[in-house]
Amino acid sequence: MAAPNPSATMAAAAAAPARAWWRTAAPSTASTAAASCFRAGAKSLTGLQMTSTRANKVMTVHVKSGEAEGIPSTESITRDEETLQRDLETAIKEEDYAQAAKLRDELRVLQEDSRSAVLAANVRFYNAFKNGDLVAMHSTWAKGDHVYVVHPSAGRISGYDMVMQSWEMVCDADYEFPLQIDLQDVEVHVRGDLGYVTCLELVKTKGSSSWGKQVATNVFEKVDGKWFMCIHHASHFDE
């Protein structure tokens, strides 16, 4: 397939009404803050050509997530390593050694359990996304040309530097962080040093009454004993 003309595509993106991908379609009278922030991202992300990949099927482990009726809950799927480490340090400082021993054991189990570790890495990614935290976002991704991201309604963006540029556009948006993010239908799959999480993302910005929905696949690789994201692929979901 021939590559699109970046200049023409960017011009079209700039001329067309734009919106953040996690927002539902809004009338022309809606606030322009989200629209203007994604317009900048659309200009930068458009025109980058992508290639397809294949994923091997692995054993599935279902994980219960916050699936409350009505407004989705925002509770975390699992406690990540940083939280346990921080609680452990606090317990030691307060000389609560019984609690410290318990936290130490929890931390060891988490580090040894690949499924939990992949879920913890997934939580780190969504915490960075939710808070618009670029430093945290940089630290969640593996380094290299093999990593890529597919944002909703955009093509594949490959290479660590380009992927980070795309997230800079997201985190530099004009709406207020933190976003509200809830994950549903979460499944984790692990084989060796590769794992991936599939889920339904529900995202809402401050002041919005509706939730944007995306189906996401997040692939992680284990590097020097720690899990890093190497692929994030999100697509709009319409019920």
Coordinates of C-alpha atoms in Angstrom, one line a residue:
M1 CA 0.0 0.0 0.0
A2 CA 1.4 3.4 -0.9
A3 CA 2.2 5.8 1.9
P4 CA -0.2 8.8 2.3
N5 CA 1.0 12.3 1.6
P6 CA 1.9 13.5 5.1
S7 CA 1.4 17.2 4.2
A8 CA -2.0 16.7 2.6
T9 CA -3.1 14.4 5.5
M10 CA -1.9 16.8 8.1
A11 CA -3.7 19.7 6.4
A12 CA -6.9 17.7 6.4
A13 CA -6.5 16.8 10.0
A14 CA -6.0 20.4 10.9
A15 CA -9.0 21.5 9.0
A16 CA -11.3 18.8 10.3
P17 CA -12.9 19.0 13.8
A18 CA -10.6 16.9 16.1
R19 CA -11.2 15.3 19.5
A20 CA -9.3 13.2 22.0
W21 CA -9.7 9.6 21.1
W22 CA -11.1 8.7 24.5
R23 CA -14.0 11.2 24.2
T24 CA -17.3 10.3 22.5
A25 CA -18.4 12.4 19.6
A26 CA -19.5 15.8 20.7
P27 CA -21.5 18.6 19.0
S28 CA -19.8 21.6 17.6
T29 CA -20.7 23.7 20.6
A30 CA -18.8 21.5 23.0
S31 CA -15.6 22.8 24.8
T32 CA -12.7 23.2 22.4
A33 CA -10.0 22.3 24.9
A34 CA -10.0 18.6 24.2
A35 CA -10.4 19.2 20.4
S36 CA -7.4 21.6 20.2
C37 CA -5.2 19.3 22.3
F38 CA -5.8 16.3 20.0
R39 CA -5.5 18.4 16.9
A40 CA -1.8 18.9 17.7
G41 CA -1.4 15.2 18.2
A42 CA -3.2 14.3 15.0
K43 CA -0.9 16.5 13.0
S44 CA 2.2 14.9 14.4
L45 CA 0.9 11.2 14.3
T46 CA -0.6 11.3 10.9
G47 CA 1.4 10.0 7.9
L48 CA 3.6 7.5 9.8
Q49 CA 3.3 4.2 7.9
M50 CA 2.9 1.0 9.9
T51 CA 3.3 -2.7 9.4
S52 CA 1.3 -5.5 10.8
T53 CA 2.5 -8.1 13.4
R54 CA 1.5 -11.5 14.4
A55 CA 1.0 -12.7 18.0
N56 CA 1.2 -16.3 19.2
K57 CA -1.8 -17.6 21.2
V58 CA -1.0 -18.5 24.8
M59 CA -2.8 -19.7 27.8
T60 CA -5.3 -17.2 29.3
V61 CA -5.8 -16.3 32.9
H62 CA -8.9 -14.2 33.6
V63 CA -8.6 -11.4 36.2
K64 CA -11.5 -9.8 37.8
S65 CA -11.6 -6.0 37.4
G66 CA -13.7 -3.1 38.5
E67 CA -17.0 -3.9 36.8
A68 CA -19.5 -2.0 38.9
E69 CA -23.0 -1.2 37.6
G70 CA -23.5 2.4 36.5
I71 CA -20.3 4.5 36.7
P72 CA -17.2 2.3 36.4
S73 CA -15.0 2.0 39.5
T74 CA -11.4 3.2 39.4
E75 CA -9.8 0.8 41.8
S76 CA -6.5 -0.6 40.8
I77 CA -6.2 -4.2 39.5
T78 CA -3.2 -5.0 41.7
R79 CA -0.6 -3.3 43.9
D80 CA 2.5 -2.6 42.0
E81 CA 6.1 -3.0 43.1
E82 CA 6.6 0.7 43.9
T83 CA 3.6 0.7 46.3
L84 CA 4.8 -2.4 48.2
Q85 CA 8.4 -1.1 48.3
R86 CA 7.2 2.3 49.7
D87 CA 5.0 0.6 52.3
L88 CA 7.9 -1.7 53.2
E89 CA 10.3 1.2 53.7
T90 CA 7.6 3.0 55.9
A91 CA 7.1 -0.1 58.0
I92 CA 10.9 -0.5 58.6
K93 CA 11.2 3.2 59.4
E94 CA 8.4 2.9 62.0
E95 CA 10.0 -0.3 63.3
D96 CA 6.8 -2.3 62.6
Y97 CA 8.8 -5.4 61.7
A98 CA 5.8 -7.7 61.6
Q99 CA 4.2 -5.6 58.9
A100 CA 7.6 -5.2 57.2
A101 CA 8.0 -9.0 57.0
K102 CA 4.5 -9.4 55.6
L103 CA 5.2 -6.7 53.0
R104 CA 8.6 -8.3 52.1
D105 CA 6.8 -11.6 51.5
E106 CA 4.2 -9.9 49.3
L107 CA 6.9 -8.2 47.3
R108 CA 8.8 -11.4 46.8
V109 CA 5.6 -13.2 45.6
L110 CA 4.8 -10.3 43.3
Q111 CA 8.2 -10.4 41.7
E112 CA 8.2 -14.2 41.3
D113 CA 4.7 -14.4 39.9
S114 CA 5.0 -13.5 36.3
R115 CA 1.3 -12.8 35.8
S116 CA 1.1 -10.5 38.8
A117 CA 4.3 -8.7 37.6
V118 CA 2.9 -8.2 34.1
L119 CA -0.3 -6.8 35.6
A120 CA 1.8 -4.5 37.8
A121 CA 3.6 -3.2 34.7
N122 CA 0.2 -2.6 33.1
V123 CA -0.9 -0.6 36.2
R124 CA 2.3 1.5 36.0
F125 CA 1.4 2.3 32.3
Y126 CA -2.1 3.3 33.1
N127 CA -1.1 5.4 36.1
A128 CA 1.3 7.3 33.8
F129 CA -1.4 7.8 31.2
K130 CA -4.0 8.8 33.8
N131 CA -1.7 11.4 35.4
G132 CA -0.1 12.7 32.2
D133 CA 3.2 11.8 33.7
L134 CA 5.8 11.7 31.0
V135 CA 8.7 10.7 33.2
A136 CA 6.7 7.6 34.4
M137 CA 5.6 6.9 30.8
H138 CA 9.2 6.9 29.6
S139 CA 10.2 4.4 32.3
T140 CA 7.4 2.0 31.5
W141 CA 8.5 1.4 27.9
A142 CA 11.3 -0.9 26.6
K143 CA 14.0 0.9 24.7
G144 CA 14.6 0.0 21.0
D145 CA 13.3 0.2 17.5
H146 CA 11.0 -2.8 18.0
V147 CA 8.5 -1.0 20.3
Y148 CA 5.4 0.5 18.8
V149 CA 2.1 2.1 19.6
V150 CA -1.2 2.3 17.8
H151 CA -3.4 5.1 19.1
P152 CA -7.1 4.9 18.3
S153 CA -7.8 6.2 14.7
A154 CA -4.1 6.5 14.0
G155 CA -1.5 4.2 12.4
R156 CA 1.4 2.3 13.8
I157 CA 4.2 4.5 15.3
S158 CA 7.5 2.6 15.6
G159 CA 10.7 3.1 17.6
Y160 CA 11.1 4.3 21.2
D161 CA 11.8 8.0 20.3
M162 CA 8.7 8.2 18.1
V163 CA 6.5 6.4 20.5
M164 CA 7.5 8.8 23.3
Q165 CA 6.9 11.8 21.0
S166 CA 3.3 10.5 20.5
W167 CA 2.8 10.3 24.3
E168 CA 4.2 13.8 24.7
M169 CA 1.4 15.0 22.5
V170 CA -1.1 13.2 24.7
C171 CA 0.4 14.4 28.0
D172 CA 0.7 18.0 26.8
A173 CA -3.0 18.3 26.1
D174 CA -5.0 21.2 27.4
Y175 CA -7.4 19.3 29.6
E176 CA -6.9 18.6 33.3
F177 CA -5.1 15.6 34.6
P178 CA -5.6 13.2 36.2
L179 CA -8.0 11.5 33.8
Q180 CA -10.5 8.9 35.1
I181 CA -9.5 5.5 33.7
D182 CA -11.2 2.2 34.5
L183 CA -10.2 -1.2 33.1
Q184 CA -12.7 -3.9 32.4
D185 CA -12.6 -7.5 31.0
V186 CA -8.9 -7.7 31.9
E187 CA -7.0 -10.8 30.9
V188 CA -3.3 -11.6 31.3
H189 CA -1.3 -14.0 29.2
V190 CA 2.3 -14.9 29.9
R191 CA 4.9 -17.2 28.2
G192 CA 8.5 -17.0 29.2
D193 CA 9.8 -13.4 28.9
L194 CA 6.8 -12.2 27.0
G195 CA 3.4 -11.3 28.3
Y196 CA 0.4 -9.3 27.3
V197 CA -2.8 -7.8 28.8
T198 CA -6.0 -7.3 26.9
C199 CA -8.7 -5.1 28.4
L200 CA -11.5 -2.6 27.8
E201 CA -10.4 1.0 28.6
L202 CA -13.0 3.4 29.8
V203 CA -11.6 6.9 29.9
K204 CA -13.3 10.2 31.0
T205 CA -11.9 13.7 31.1
K206 CA -12.9 16.2 33.8
G207 CA -16.2 17.8 33.1
S208 CA -17.3 15.1 30.7
S209 CA -20.5 13.1 31.4
S210 CA -19.6 10.2 29.1
W211 CA -16.9 7.5 29.0
G212 CA -14.7 6.9 25.9
K213 CA -14.2 3.2 25.3
Q214 CA -11.2 1.5 23.7
V215 CA -10.2 -2.2 23.3
A216 CA -6.5 -2.4 24.2
T217 CA -3.7 -4.9 23.9
N218 CA -0.6 -4.2 25.9
V219 CA 2.5 -6.4 25.2
F220 CA 5.3 -6.5 27.7
E221 CA 8.8 -8.0 27.6
K222 CA 11.0 -9.0 30.6
V223 CA 14.4 -7.2 30.5
D224 CA 16.9 -7.8 33.4
G225 CA 14.1 -9.1 35.6
K226 CA 11.7 -6.3 35.0
W227 CA 8.7 -6.0 32.7
F228 CA 8.5 -3.2 30.2
M229 CA 5.9 -2.3 27.6
C230 CA 6.8 -2.9 24.0
I231 CA 3.4 -2.6 22.3
H232 CA 0.3 -0.6 23.1
H233 CA -2.6 -1.0 20.6
A234 CA -5.9 0.6 21.3
S235 CA -9.0 0.8 19.0
H236 CA -12.4 2.4 19.5
F237 CA -15.1 0.2 20.8
D238 CA -18.7 1.0 19.9
E239 CA -21.4 -1.1 21.6

